[in-house]
Short mmCIF file of C-alpha atoms in Angstrom, two decimals:
data_model
loop_
_atom_site.label_atom_id
_atom_site.label_comp_id
_atom_site.label_asym_id
_atom_site.label_seq_id
_atom_site.Cartn_x
_atom_site.Cartn_y
_atom_site.Cartn_z
CA MET R 1 -13.80 -101.58 142.62
CA ASP R 2 -12.42 -100.98 139.11
CA ASN R 3 -12.72 -97.25 139.56
CA PHE R 4 -11.22 -97.17 143.06
CA ARG R 5 -8.01 -95.37 142.13
CA PRO R 6 -9.44 -92.59 139.95
CA ASP R 7 -12.51 -92.16 142.16
CA ALA R 8 -10.40 -91.89 145.33
CA GLN R 9 -8.89 -88.71 143.81
CA LEU R 10 -5.44 -88.98 145.41
CA SER R 11 -4.39 -85.67 143.88
CA LEU R 12 -7.36 -83.85 145.41
CA VAL R 13 -6.91 -85.68 148.72
CA LEU R 14 -3.38 -84.25 148.94
CA PHE R 15 -4.43 -80.81 147.67
CA THR R 16 -7.19 -80.39 150.21
CA LEU R 17 -5.23 -81.81 153.14
CA PHE R 18 -2.03 -79.82 152.46
CA THR R 19 -3.91 -76.54 152.05
CA GLN R 20 -6.09 -77.23 155.09
CA ALA R 21 -3.02 -78.10 157.18
CA ALA R 22 -1.39 -74.86 156.00
CA VAL R 23 -4.34 -72.75 157.13
CA GLY R 24 -4.55 -74.60 160.46
CA ALA R 25 -0.80 -74.22 161.09
CA PHE R 26 -0.95 -70.55 160.11
CA TRP R 27 -3.63 -69.83 162.68
CA VAL R 28 -1.62 -71.51 165.46
CA LEU R 29 1.37 -69.33 164.62
CA LEU R 30 -0.76 -66.19 164.23
CA VAL R 31 -2.26 -66.72 167.69
CA ASN R 32 1.24 -67.23 169.08
CA ASP R 33 2.30 -64.01 167.35
CA PHE R 34 -0.56 -62.03 168.93
CA LEU R 35 -0.11 -63.61 172.38
CA LYS R 36 3.30 -61.92 172.69
CA ARG R 37 2.15 -58.58 171.33
CA ARG R 38 2.32 -56.75 174.65
CA VAL R 39 5.33 -58.53 176.17
CA PRO R 40 7.74 -59.67 173.47
CA ASP R 41 9.65 -62.83 174.33
CA GLN R 42 12.69 -63.53 172.19
CA VAL R 43 12.68 -67.29 172.71
CA TYR R 44 8.90 -67.63 172.30
CA ASP R 45 8.95 -65.49 169.15
CA GLY R 46 11.94 -67.48 167.89
CA PHE R 47 9.84 -70.64 167.88
CA THR R 48 6.99 -68.84 166.11
CA ARG R 49 9.39 -67.54 163.47
CA ILE R 50 10.81 -71.02 162.85
CA GLY R 51 7.27 -72.37 162.67
CA THR R 52 6.40 -70.03 159.80
CA TYR R 53 9.01 -71.69 157.60
CA ILE R 54 6.71 -74.63 156.94
CA LEU R 55 3.88 -72.45 155.62
CA ILE R 56 5.23 -71.71 152.14
CA PRO R 57 6.22 -75.36 151.37
CA LEU R 58 2.87 -76.64 152.70
CA THR R 59 0.77 -74.21 150.65
CA ALA R 60 2.97 -74.61 147.58
CA LEU R 61 2.64 -78.41 147.72
CA GLY R 62 -1.11 -78.05 148.12
CA LEU R 63 -1.35 -75.78 145.09
CA LEU R 64 0.88 -78.14 143.13
CA PHE R 65 -1.41 -81.08 143.88
CA SER R 66 -4.39 -78.95 142.83
CA THR R 67 -3.02 -79.09 139.29
CA THR R 68 -1.98 -82.75 139.07
CA HIS R 69 -5.55 -84.00 138.61
CA LEU R 70 -6.12 -81.70 135.64
CA GLY R 71 -6.28 -83.10 132.15
CA ARG R 72 -4.27 -80.10 130.94
CA PRO R 73 -2.33 -78.75 133.95
CA GLN R 74 -0.38 -76.33 131.75
CA TYR R 75 -3.54 -74.22 131.53
CA ALA R 76 -4.30 -74.30 135.26
CA PHE R 77 -4.16 -70.49 135.47
CA ARG R 78 -7.34 -70.31 133.40
CA ALA R 79 -9.25 -71.48 136.49
CA LEU R 80 -9.13 -67.87 137.75
CA GLN R 81 -11.55 -66.75 135.02
CA HIS R 82 -15.01 -67.46 136.41
CA ILE R 83 -15.07 -66.07 139.95
CA GLY R 84 -18.57 -64.66 139.37
CA THR R 85 -20.40 -67.98 139.70
CA SER R 86 -17.84 -70.77 140.14
CA TRP R 87 -16.85 -71.86 143.65
CA LEU R 88 -13.89 -73.67 142.11
CA SER R 89 -12.64 -70.40 140.65
CA ARG R 90 -13.17 -68.66 144.01
CA GLU R 91 -11.24 -71.45 145.74
CA VAL R 92 -8.28 -71.02 143.39
CA TRP R 93 -8.33 -67.25 143.88
CA ALA R 94 -8.51 -67.55 147.67
CA PHE R 95 -5.68 -70.07 148.01
CA SER R 96 -3.50 -68.16 145.53
CA LEU R 97 -4.00 -65.00 147.59
CA PHE R 98 -3.36 -66.96 150.79
CA PHE R 99 -0.07 -68.19 149.34
CA VAL R 100 1.09 -64.68 148.45
CA LEU R 101 0.12 -63.31 151.87
CA VAL R 102 1.77 -66.23 153.66
CA ALA R 103 4.96 -65.47 151.75
CA VAL R 104 4.80 -61.81 152.84
CA TYR R 105 4.08 -62.78 156.45
CA THR R 106 6.97 -65.24 156.51
CA TYR R 107 9.28 -62.64 154.97
CA LEU R 108 8.32 -60.14 157.66
CA TRP R 109 9.19 -62.74 160.33
CA TYR R 110 12.50 -63.34 158.57
CA ARG R 111 13.26 -59.65 158.93
CA ARG R 112 12.83 -60.19 162.67
CA SER R 113 10.64 -57.96 164.74
CA ARG R 114 11.26 -54.57 163.19
CA ASP R 115 7.90 -54.53 161.44
CA ALA R 116 5.99 -56.48 164.09
CA GLU R 117 2.80 -54.44 163.91
CA LEU R 118 2.72 -54.50 160.12
CA ARG R 119 3.41 -58.25 160.26
CA ARG R 120 0.50 -58.83 162.64
CA LEU R 121 -1.78 -56.70 160.49
CA ILE R 122 -0.89 -58.70 157.39
CA GLY R 123 -1.13 -61.86 159.45
CA ALA R 124 -4.69 -61.05 160.50
CA GLY R 125 -5.63 -60.50 156.85
CA THR R 126 -3.89 -63.72 155.84
CA GLY R 127 -5.76 -65.65 158.50
CA LEU R 128 -9.06 -64.26 157.27
CA VAL R 129 -8.24 -65.13 153.66
CA GLY R 130 -7.24 -68.62 154.82
CA LEU R 131 -10.63 -69.14 156.47
CA LEU R 132 -12.41 -67.84 153.37
CA ALA R 133 -10.31 -70.20 151.25
CA LEU R 134 -11.34 -73.16 153.43
CA TRP R 135 -14.97 -72.12 153.14
CA ALA R 136 -14.75 -71.76 149.34
CA GLN R 137 -13.03 -75.14 149.18
CA SER R 138 -15.86 -76.78 151.09
CA MET R 139 -18.51 -75.03 148.97
CA VAL R 140 -17.01 -76.57 145.82
CA TYR R 141 -18.47 -79.88 146.97
CA GLN R 142 -21.84 -78.57 148.06
CA VAL R 143 -23.58 -78.85 144.72
CA PRO R 144 -26.99 -80.44 144.05
CA GLY R 145 -25.36 -82.62 141.40
CA ARG R 146 -23.68 -84.55 144.22
CA PRO R 147 -26.35 -84.76 146.94
CA MET R 148 -24.14 -86.91 149.20
CA TRP R 149 -21.74 -83.95 149.59
CA ASN R 150 -24.37 -81.23 149.51
CA HIS R 151 -24.52 -80.76 153.28
CA SER R 152 -23.07 -78.28 155.77
CA SER R 153 -21.17 -81.10 157.52
CA THR R 154 -18.77 -80.96 154.55
CA SER R 155 -17.68 -77.45 155.60
CA LEU R 156 -17.33 -78.40 159.25
CA LEU R 157 -15.33 -81.50 158.35
CA PHE R 158 -12.90 -79.47 156.24
CA PHE R 159 -12.40 -76.90 159.01
CA ALA R 160 -11.94 -79.66 161.59
CA SER R 161 -9.28 -81.30 159.41
CA ALA R 162 -7.44 -77.98 159.13
CA PHE R 163 -7.33 -77.41 162.87
CA LEU R 164 -6.44 -81.02 163.59
CA LEU R 165 -3.45 -81.23 161.26
CA GLY R 166 -2.18 -77.65 161.69
CA PRO R 167 -1.49 -77.70 165.46
CA LEU R 168 0.10 -81.15 165.26
CA LEU R 169 2.43 -79.96 162.50
CA VAL R 170 3.46 -76.85 164.40
CA ALA R 171 4.14 -78.93 167.53
CA VAL R 172 6.39 -81.26 165.54
CA VAL R 173 8.33 -78.25 164.18
CA TYR R 174 8.74 -76.86 167.71
CA ASN R 175 10.06 -80.21 168.90
CA PHE R 176 12.46 -80.35 165.97
CA ALA R 177 13.70 -76.81 166.59
CA TRP R 178 14.25 -77.37 170.32
CA GLY R 179 17.94 -78.14 170.87
CA ARG R 180 18.78 -77.64 167.22
CA LEU R 181 17.74 -74.07 166.40
CA VAL R 182 16.83 -72.94 169.91
CA PRO R 183 19.06 -73.74 172.92
CA LEU R 184 17.79 -76.58 175.11
CA ASP R 185 17.67 -74.64 178.38
CA ALA R 186 16.07 -71.53 176.94
CA GLY R 187 13.49 -73.38 174.86
CA GLU R 188 12.27 -75.98 177.34
CA ALA R 189 9.55 -73.82 178.90
CA VAL R 190 8.14 -72.84 175.52
CA VAL R 191 8.05 -76.44 174.27
CA ARG R 192 6.40 -77.57 177.49
CA LEU R 193 3.79 -74.82 177.13
CA ALA R 194 3.28 -75.78 173.47
CA HIS R 195 2.58 -79.39 174.46
CA ARG R 196 0.03 -78.33 177.04
CA ARG R 197 -1.74 -76.06 174.56
CA LEU R 198 -1.63 -78.77 171.89
CA GLY R 199 -3.42 -81.19 174.20
CA LEU R 200 -6.19 -78.68 174.95
CA THR R 201 -6.51 -77.70 171.27
CA LEU R 202 -6.79 -81.33 170.20
CA LEU R 203 -9.60 -81.96 172.70
CA VAL R 204 -11.63 -79.02 171.38
CA VAL R 205 -10.96 -79.77 167.69
CA ASP R 206 -11.65 -83.45 168.19
CA LEU R 207 -15.06 -82.54 169.55
CA ALA R 208 -15.77 -80.51 166.39
CA TYR R 209 -14.46 -83.41 164.31
CA ALA R 210 -16.77 -85.83 166.12
CA VAL R 211 -19.74 -83.53 165.56
CA SER R 212 -19.00 -83.11 161.85
CA LEU R 213 -18.45 -86.82 161.24
CA THR R 214 -21.53 -87.83 163.21
CA TRP R 215 -23.56 -85.17 161.42
CA ARG R 216 -22.43 -86.44 158.03
CA LEU R 217 -23.07 -90.11 158.87
CA ARG R 218 -26.50 -89.26 160.28
CA PHE R 219 -27.34 -87.28 157.14
CA LEU R 220 -26.31 -90.26 154.96
CA ASN R 221 -28.03 -92.87 157.08
CA LEU R 222 -31.34 -91.00 157.38
CA ALA R 223 -31.49 -90.81 153.59
CA ALA R 224 -30.66 -94.52 153.32
CA VAL R 225 -33.59 -95.35 155.61
CA ALA R 226 -35.92 -93.01 153.72
CA ALA R 227 -34.82 -94.38 150.35
CA ALA R 228 -35.91 -97.86 151.35
CA ASP R 229 -39.50 -96.61 151.33
CA ILE R 230 -39.27 -95.05 147.87
CA PRO R 231 -40.83 -97.33 145.24
CA GLY R 232 -38.43 -99.04 142.89
CA ALA R 233 -35.15 -100.75 143.72
CA ALA R 234 -34.48 -98.87 146.98
CA GLY R 235 -35.27 -95.58 145.32
CA LEU R 236 -32.92 -95.83 142.34
CA ALA R 237 -35.83 -95.40 139.93
CA ALA R 238 -37.47 -92.63 141.93
CA THR R 239 -38.82 -89.49 140.35
CA GLY R 240 -38.67 -85.84 141.33
CA HIS R 241 -37.35 -84.81 144.73
CA ALA R 242 -37.09 -88.44 145.87
CA THR R 243 -34.09 -88.77 143.56
CA HIS R 244 -32.06 -86.60 146.00
CA THR R 245 -32.78 -89.09 148.77
CA ALA R 246 -31.89 -91.97 146.47
CA GLY R 247 -28.61 -90.25 145.56
CA ILE R 248 -27.63 -89.72 149.22
CA ALA R 249 -28.52 -93.35 149.89
CA VAL R 250 -25.95 -94.34 147.25
CA GLY R 251 -23.35 -92.36 149.23
CA ALA R 252 -24.48 -94.05 152.45
CA ALA R 253 -24.11 -97.51 150.94
CA LEU R 254 -20.61 -96.71 149.67
CA THR R 255 -19.56 -95.22 153.01
CA ARG R 256 -20.97 -97.97 155.20
CA ALA R 257 -20.76 -101.09 153.12
CA THR R 258 -18.33 -100.85 150.22
CA TYR R 259 -15.66 -98.77 151.94
CA GLY R 260 -16.68 -99.29 155.57
CA GLY R 261 -13.13 -100.32 156.51
CA MET R 262 -11.81 -96.92 155.54
CA MET R 263 -14.44 -95.27 157.73
CA ALA R 264 -13.29 -97.41 160.68
CA TRP R 265 -9.68 -96.32 160.15
CA GLN R 266 -10.74 -92.68 159.88
CA ILE R 267 -12.60 -92.88 163.18
CA GLY R 268 -9.69 -94.65 164.87
CA LEU R 269 -6.88 -92.46 163.58
CA SER R 270 -8.48 -89.03 163.15
CA LEU R 271 -11.01 -89.11 165.97
CA VAL R 272 -9.92 -91.45 168.75
CA LEU R 273 -6.15 -91.04 168.44
CA PRO R 274 -5.95 -87.24 168.96
CA THR R 275 -7.90 -87.53 172.22
CA VAL R 276 -5.66 -90.38 173.31
CA LEU R 277 -2.64 -88.21 172.48
CA ALA R 278 -4.04 -85.30 174.50
CA VAL R 279 -4.47 -87.57 177.54
CA LEU R 280 -1.06 -89.14 176.99
CA LEU R 281 0.64 -85.73 176.82
CA TRP R 282 -1.03 -84.70 180.05
CA TYR R 283 0.10 -87.96 181.66
CA LEU R 284 3.69 -87.74 180.38
CA HIS R 285 4.11 -84.17 181.61
CA ARG R 286 2.51 -85.02 184.94
CA ARG R 287 4.90 -87.92 185.38
CA GLY R 288 7.80 -85.64 184.46
CA ALA R 289 8.71 -87.74 181.44
CA SER R 290 11.28 -86.35 179.02
CA LEU R 291 10.20 -83.75 176.51
CA ARG R 292 11.93 -85.77 173.80
CA LEU R 293 9.64 -88.74 174.51
CA ALA R 294 6.58 -86.47 174.39
CA GLY R 295 7.87 -84.94 171.16
CA ALA R 296 8.37 -88.35 169.57
CA THR R 297 4.83 -89.30 170.59
CA ILE R 298 3.47 -86.19 168.87
CA ALA R 299 5.46 -86.94 165.70
CA LEU R 300 4.13 -90.50 165.60
CA ALA R 301 0.60 -89.23 166.18
CA LEU R 302 0.97 -86.74 163.31
CA VAL R 303 1.91 -89.56 160.93
CA LEU R 304 -1.05 -91.67 162.05
CA VAL R 305 -3.54 -88.80 162.00
CA ALA R 306 -2.33 -87.81 158.52
CA ALA R 307 -2.93 -91.41 157.39
CA GLY R 308 -6.42 -91.32 158.92
CA GLU R 309 -7.15 -88.03 157.20
CA MET R 310 -5.98 -89.38 153.84
CA LEU R 311 -8.24 -92.41 154.18
CA GLY R 312 -11.14 -90.26 155.37
CA ARG R 313 -10.79 -87.77 152.53
CA ALA R 314 -10.44 -90.56 149.96
CA LEU R 315 -13.64 -92.05 151.39
CA PHE R 316 -15.34 -88.66 151.04
CA TYR R 317 -14.51 -88.64 147.32
CA LEU R 318 -15.45 -92.29 146.88
CA SER R 319 -18.85 -91.68 148.47
CA GLY R 320 -19.59 -88.99 145.87
CA SER R 321 -20.38 -91.50 143.18
CA PRO R 322 -22.59 -90.38 140.28
CA TRP R 323 -26.23 -91.01 141.13
CA PHE R 324 -27.52 -91.40 137.60
CA MET P 1 -39.33 -65.14 126.45
CA THR P 2 -36.69 -66.53 124.12
CA MET P 3 -37.05 -69.95 122.55
CA GLN P 4 -35.59 -73.00 124.28
CA LEU P 5 -34.69 -75.92 122.05
CA GLY P 6 -34.72 -79.37 123.58
CA PHE P 7 -35.20 -83.09 123.04
CA HIS P 8 -38.36 -85.11 123.52
CA ALA P 9 -37.91 -88.81 124.29
CA ASP P 10 -40.91 -91.04 123.66
CA MET P 11 -40.35 -94.08 125.88
CA GLU P 12 -43.33 -95.83 124.30
CA LYS P 13 -41.74 -95.73 120.87
CA CYS P 14 -38.12 -96.35 121.94
CA ILE P 15 -37.00 -99.96 121.37
CA GLY P 16 -33.52 -99.51 122.85
CA CYS P 17 -31.66 -100.13 119.58
CA LYS P 18 -29.09 -97.41 120.43
CA CYS P 19 -28.97 -96.17 116.86
CA CYS P 20 -29.02 -92.64 118.27
CA GLU P 21 -25.91 -93.38 120.35
CA ALA P 22 -24.11 -94.90 117.39
CA ALA P 23 -25.08 -92.10 115.00
CA CYS P 24 -23.76 -89.47 117.41
CA LYS P 25 -20.51 -91.36 118.05
CA ASP P 26 -20.02 -91.93 114.34
CA PHE P 27 -20.73 -88.35 113.31
CA TYR P 28 -18.45 -86.82 115.91
CA ARG P 29 -15.89 -89.69 115.83
CA LEU P 30 -16.05 -90.07 119.59
CA PRO P 31 -13.64 -92.41 121.42
CA PRO P 32 -15.09 -95.77 122.60
CA ASP P 33 -15.70 -94.67 126.20
CA ILE P 34 -17.31 -91.33 125.37
CA ARG P 35 -21.05 -91.29 124.69
CA TRP P 36 -22.70 -87.92 124.29
CA ARG P 37 -26.04 -89.70 124.02
CA ARG P 38 -26.75 -92.69 126.22
CA VAL P 39 -29.65 -95.10 126.23
CA ARG P 40 -30.43 -96.42 129.69
CA SER P 41 -32.62 -99.51 129.97
CA PHE P 42 -34.93 -100.13 132.92
CA GLU P 43 -36.87 -103.17 134.03
CA ALA P 44 -40.40 -102.66 135.32
CA GLY P 45 -42.99 -104.83 136.94
CA GLU P 46 -42.56 -108.38 138.21
CA PHE P 47 -42.29 -111.66 136.36
CA PRO P 48 -44.27 -112.75 134.41
CA GLN P 49 -45.56 -109.23 133.82
CA SER P 50 -42.14 -107.63 133.68
CA LEU P 51 -41.20 -105.35 130.85
CA ARG P 52 -38.24 -103.38 129.67
CA VAL P 53 -38.34 -99.68 128.93
CA HIS P 54 -35.65 -97.44 127.53
CA LEU P 55 -34.62 -93.88 128.21
CA SER P 56 -32.49 -92.11 125.61
CA LEU P 57 -30.71 -89.06 127.00
CA ALA P 58 -28.12 -86.53 125.86
CA CYS P 59 -27.49 -83.04 127.23
CA ASN P 60 -30.65 -81.52 128.66
CA HIS P 61 -29.65 -77.95 127.75
CA CYS P 62 -30.92 -76.77 131.11
CA ALA P 63 -32.48 -73.38 131.82
CA ASP P 64 -30.16 -73.09 134.84
CA PRO P 65 -27.11 -75.15 133.83
CA ALA P 66 -24.97 -76.24 136.79
CA CYS P 67 -22.09 -77.07 134.43
CA LEU P 68 -21.97 -73.47 133.20
CA LYS P 69 -22.11 -71.97 136.68
CA GLY P 70 -19.43 -74.26 138.11
CA CYS P 71 -16.93 -74.24 135.25
CA PRO P 72 -13.88 -72.25 136.46
CA VAL P 73 -12.67 -71.45 132.95
CA ALA P 74 -16.02 -70.33 131.48
CA ALA P 75 -15.89 -73.03 128.81
CA TYR P 76 -19.70 -73.21 128.79
CA THR P 77 -22.08 -70.77 127.18
CA LYS P 78 -25.85 -70.78 126.81
CA ARG P 79 -26.97 -69.46 123.44
CA GLU P 80 -29.43 -66.61 123.70
CA GLN P 81 -31.25 -67.43 120.48
CA ASP P 82 -32.19 -71.04 121.29
CA GLY P 83 -30.98 -71.87 124.81
CA LEU P 84 -28.53 -74.58 123.72
CA VAL P 85 -25.70 -75.08 126.22
CA ILE P 86 -22.41 -75.25 124.33
CA GLN P 87 -19.13 -76.48 125.79
CA ASP P 88 -15.82 -75.50 124.19
CA PRO P 89 -13.22 -78.26 124.73
CA GLY P 90 -10.54 -75.84 123.58
CA LYS P 91 -11.01 -73.78 126.74
CA CYS P 92 -11.33 -76.81 129.03
CA ILE P 93 -8.44 -77.56 131.42
CA GLY P 94 -9.80 -80.98 132.38
CA CYS P 95 -10.66 -80.22 136.02
CA GLN P 96 -13.79 -82.37 135.60
CA TYR P 97 -15.82 -80.20 137.97
CA CYS P 98 -18.72 -80.15 135.49
CA THR P 99 -18.87 -83.96 135.71
CA TRP P 100 -19.67 -83.41 139.42
CA THR P 101 -22.05 -80.48 139.14
CA CYS P 102 -24.23 -81.91 136.36
CA PRO P 103 -26.86 -84.14 138.05
CA TYR P 104 -27.38 -86.06 134.80
CA GLY P 105 -23.81 -87.23 134.19
CA VAL P 106 -23.73 -85.49 130.82
CA PRO P 107 -20.19 -84.02 130.56
CA GLN P 108 -17.62 -86.77 130.10
CA PHE P 109 -13.86 -86.67 130.61
CA ASN P 110 -11.53 -88.05 127.99
CA PRO P 111 -8.22 -88.89 129.74
CA VAL P 112 -6.37 -89.17 126.42
CA GLN P 113 -7.22 -85.64 125.30
CA GLY P 114 -7.32 -84.36 128.89
CA VAL P 115 -10.57 -82.49 128.35
CA VAL P 116 -14.28 -82.84 128.96
CA SER P 117 -16.81 -82.86 126.15
CA LYS P 118 -20.57 -83.21 125.86
CA CYS P 119 -23.55 -83.06 123.51
CA ASN P 120 -23.81 -79.55 122.08
CA GLY P 121 -27.18 -80.22 120.48
CA CYS P 122 -25.53 -80.43 117.02
CA TYR P 123 -25.76 -76.63 117.02
CA GLN P 124 -23.81 -76.29 113.75
CA ARG P 125 -26.35 -78.55 112.04
CA VAL P 126 -29.26 -76.83 113.75
CA ASP P 127 -27.97 -73.46 112.49
CA GLN P 128 -28.14 -74.89 108.95
CA GLY P 129 -31.71 -76.03 109.43
CA HIS P 130 -30.95 -79.70 110.11
CA LEU P 131 -31.96 -81.91 113.02
CA PRO P 132 -29.38 -83.34 115.46
CA ARG P 133 -27.85 -86.61 114.17
CA CYS P 134 -29.41 -88.72 116.94
CA VAL P 135 -32.92 -87.49 116.11
CA GLU P 136 -32.37 -87.99 112.39
CA SER P 137 -31.17 -91.55 112.90
CA CYS P 138 -33.94 -92.77 115.22
CA LEU P 139 -35.66 -95.76 113.60
CA THR P 140 -38.98 -95.42 115.40
CA GLY P 141 -39.34 -91.66 115.66
CA ALA P 142 -38.95 -91.83 119.43
CA LEU P 143 -36.62 -88.83 119.50
CA SER P 144 -37.75 -85.34 118.61
CA PHE P 145 -36.07 -81.97 118.79
CA GLY P 146 -37.46 -78.48 118.74
CA ASP P 147 -38.97 -75.63 120.71
CA ILE P 148 -40.02 -77.22 124.01
CA ASP P 149 -43.13 -75.04 124.15
CA GLU P 150 -44.28 -76.69 120.93
CA PHE P 151 -44.06 -80.23 122.35
CA ALA P 152 -47.48 -79.84 124.01
CA ARG P 153 -48.96 -79.47 120.52
CA THR P 154 -46.79 -81.94 118.61
CA GLN P 155 -46.29 -84.76 121.12
CA ALA P 156 -48.74 -87.23 122.63
CA GLU P 157 -47.51 -86.56 126.12
CA VAL P 158 -45.07 -84.13 127.73
CA HIS P 159 -43.53 -84.94 131.14
CA ARG P 160 -40.66 -83.23 132.88
CA GLN P 161 -39.89 -86.31 134.97
CA ALA P 162 -38.89 -89.87 134.14
CA PRO P 163 -37.97 -92.83 136.37
CA GLY P 164 -34.53 -92.35 137.88
CA PHE P 165 -34.11 -88.99 136.13
CA PRO P 166 -32.71 -86.63 138.81
CA ASP P 167 -34.98 -83.92 140.15
CA PRO P 168 -35.71 -81.47 137.30
CA SER P 169 -36.04 -78.61 139.79
CA ILE P 170 -32.23 -78.52 140.28
CA THR P 171 -31.27 -77.22 136.85
CA ARG P 172 -34.60 -77.10 134.98
CA PRO P 173 -33.64 -79.36 132.07
CA SER P 174 -35.31 -78.84 128.69
CA THR P 175 -35.74 -82.57 127.89
CA ARG P 176 -39.34 -83.80 127.93
CA PHE P 177 -40.67 -87.35 128.07
CA ARG P 178 -43.55 -89.58 127.16
CA TRP P 179 -43.77 -92.55 129.49
CA ALA P 180 -44.15 -96.11 128.21
CA GLU P 181 -47.82 -97.18 128.16
CA LYS P 182 -47.10 -100.57 129.70
CA ALA P 183 -45.24 -98.99 132.57
CA ARG P 184 -48.16 -96.68 133.16
CA ASP P 185 -50.58 -99.62 133.12
CA LEU P 186 -48.56 -101.25 135.84
CA HIS P 187 -48.04 -98.07 137.83
CA PRO P 188 -50.72 -95.54 137.00
CA ASP P 189 -49.53 -92.94 139.49
CA HIS P 190 -46.27 -92.35 137.58
CA GLN P 191 -44.27 -92.90 140.78
CA ALA P 192 -43.50 -96.21 139.21
CA PRO P 193 -41.22 -98.78 140.81
CA ILE P 194 -39.13 -99.24 137.72
CA ALA P 195 -35.77 -100.72 138.59
CA PRO P 196 -32.77 -100.01 136.40
CA ALA P 197 -31.13 -103.11 135.00
CA PRO P 198 -27.65 -103.03 136.57
CA GLU P 199 -25.75 -104.44 133.61
CA VAL P 200 -26.69 -101.57 131.33
CA THR P 201 -26.74 -98.63 133.69
CA SER P 202 -23.12 -98.63 134.76
CA HIS P 203 -21.09 -95.59 133.78
CA GLY P 204 -18.57 -96.24 131.08
#
């Protein structure tokens, strides 16, 4: 446990979660932008425009936390040098480009709807770059040197996190804006619609999250079982290809035994809670409960899901212990 | 095909004295926690026939170095003339990605200097016709250094694998091994159940 704090990689936990949340939130707003392409709606678009204001701070914070784990953060820009073979370099390029494009997209919203088509075109490109950035980010961890991460479930888990946090964040912004930046009467229908869509989105994303987490745990556990049959201290003194299995088994032991409590919290907060929220939102709206109460529930859920994601991501880093 | 320099570790001759570690640390004035060469000790067999074998490892100067490919600042180079993988701490930004990508735990981060460093195969000494310090200091002649194609002629035994040594097919390391005779007697198939002794295999 001596290495818990450095190995949990708090800086990288925040970097990955902030940037993933930014991409997820961007896609929610981009879809909202395109949904009103044919029939512009001033109130609906007003919410979308307000929503975009969180994108620059989110991405900027993410990029900031990408430098705080560096030994020499003043030279962070050098990380752009090796795009040819380094996934880390590609990740930095992709998120830097995403940040610039997000700034342009937000600016075009700020200028209202005069350049709507140009804005949507840039938005589509930004969304694509965001997805590529998420993919590059997940590929950083898929290296043979860390066999416990070297699995496609890592990519799916990162994408699931993005589309879990993003919609929740946008919903909280909509709730905040309603009555403050958008008149109560005019905005009620949009907020109600946003809640309904949030519930459906959470159900779909939660399914992907469940698949990715189950896939990862199965991958770890199968190796742990196989490692038990490798000669020599549960495979730790294996040779050749069996060393991969032994390495994954180390990750399994850390995930299940050493930090099993964190896994339980991740399942509870990031997997069970969003589905509970989706059902609760449906129930509250069906009962005609106040939108404020539903909004407060979403805000509380965001805090809890963010905590679950932080624990889950820290566990991901902790499970990537050196295998030799 | 160009020459590839590498180390040969004779586990039969190695007595685990760690002179190689000390010589390297002394020559390069490394901080206490940084060891460019590390001797890992393993226990084999069962009491009363148990024995202890030692594995001395530094950088493996791989044919396909994962550190070089992953480094975002291109701080790593592989020399064309002899295949040594050189890391330049001056270029390093301390992202520590190479400490993840290297399966052998070779690059090490120094939090005081904020950079990673590793064994560069004493390339300055090699260029002057000398052996690496670790090889020069070995009391029993367990460590050798040279063209890895020559090891078949100069060494008693040349293996690419060793107990616990991560799969050589990942990065094709240049280090070669001779297994300890006693370990082979106990486990003739080389898939030997040799368990690492926990107190000496932790990462410092």
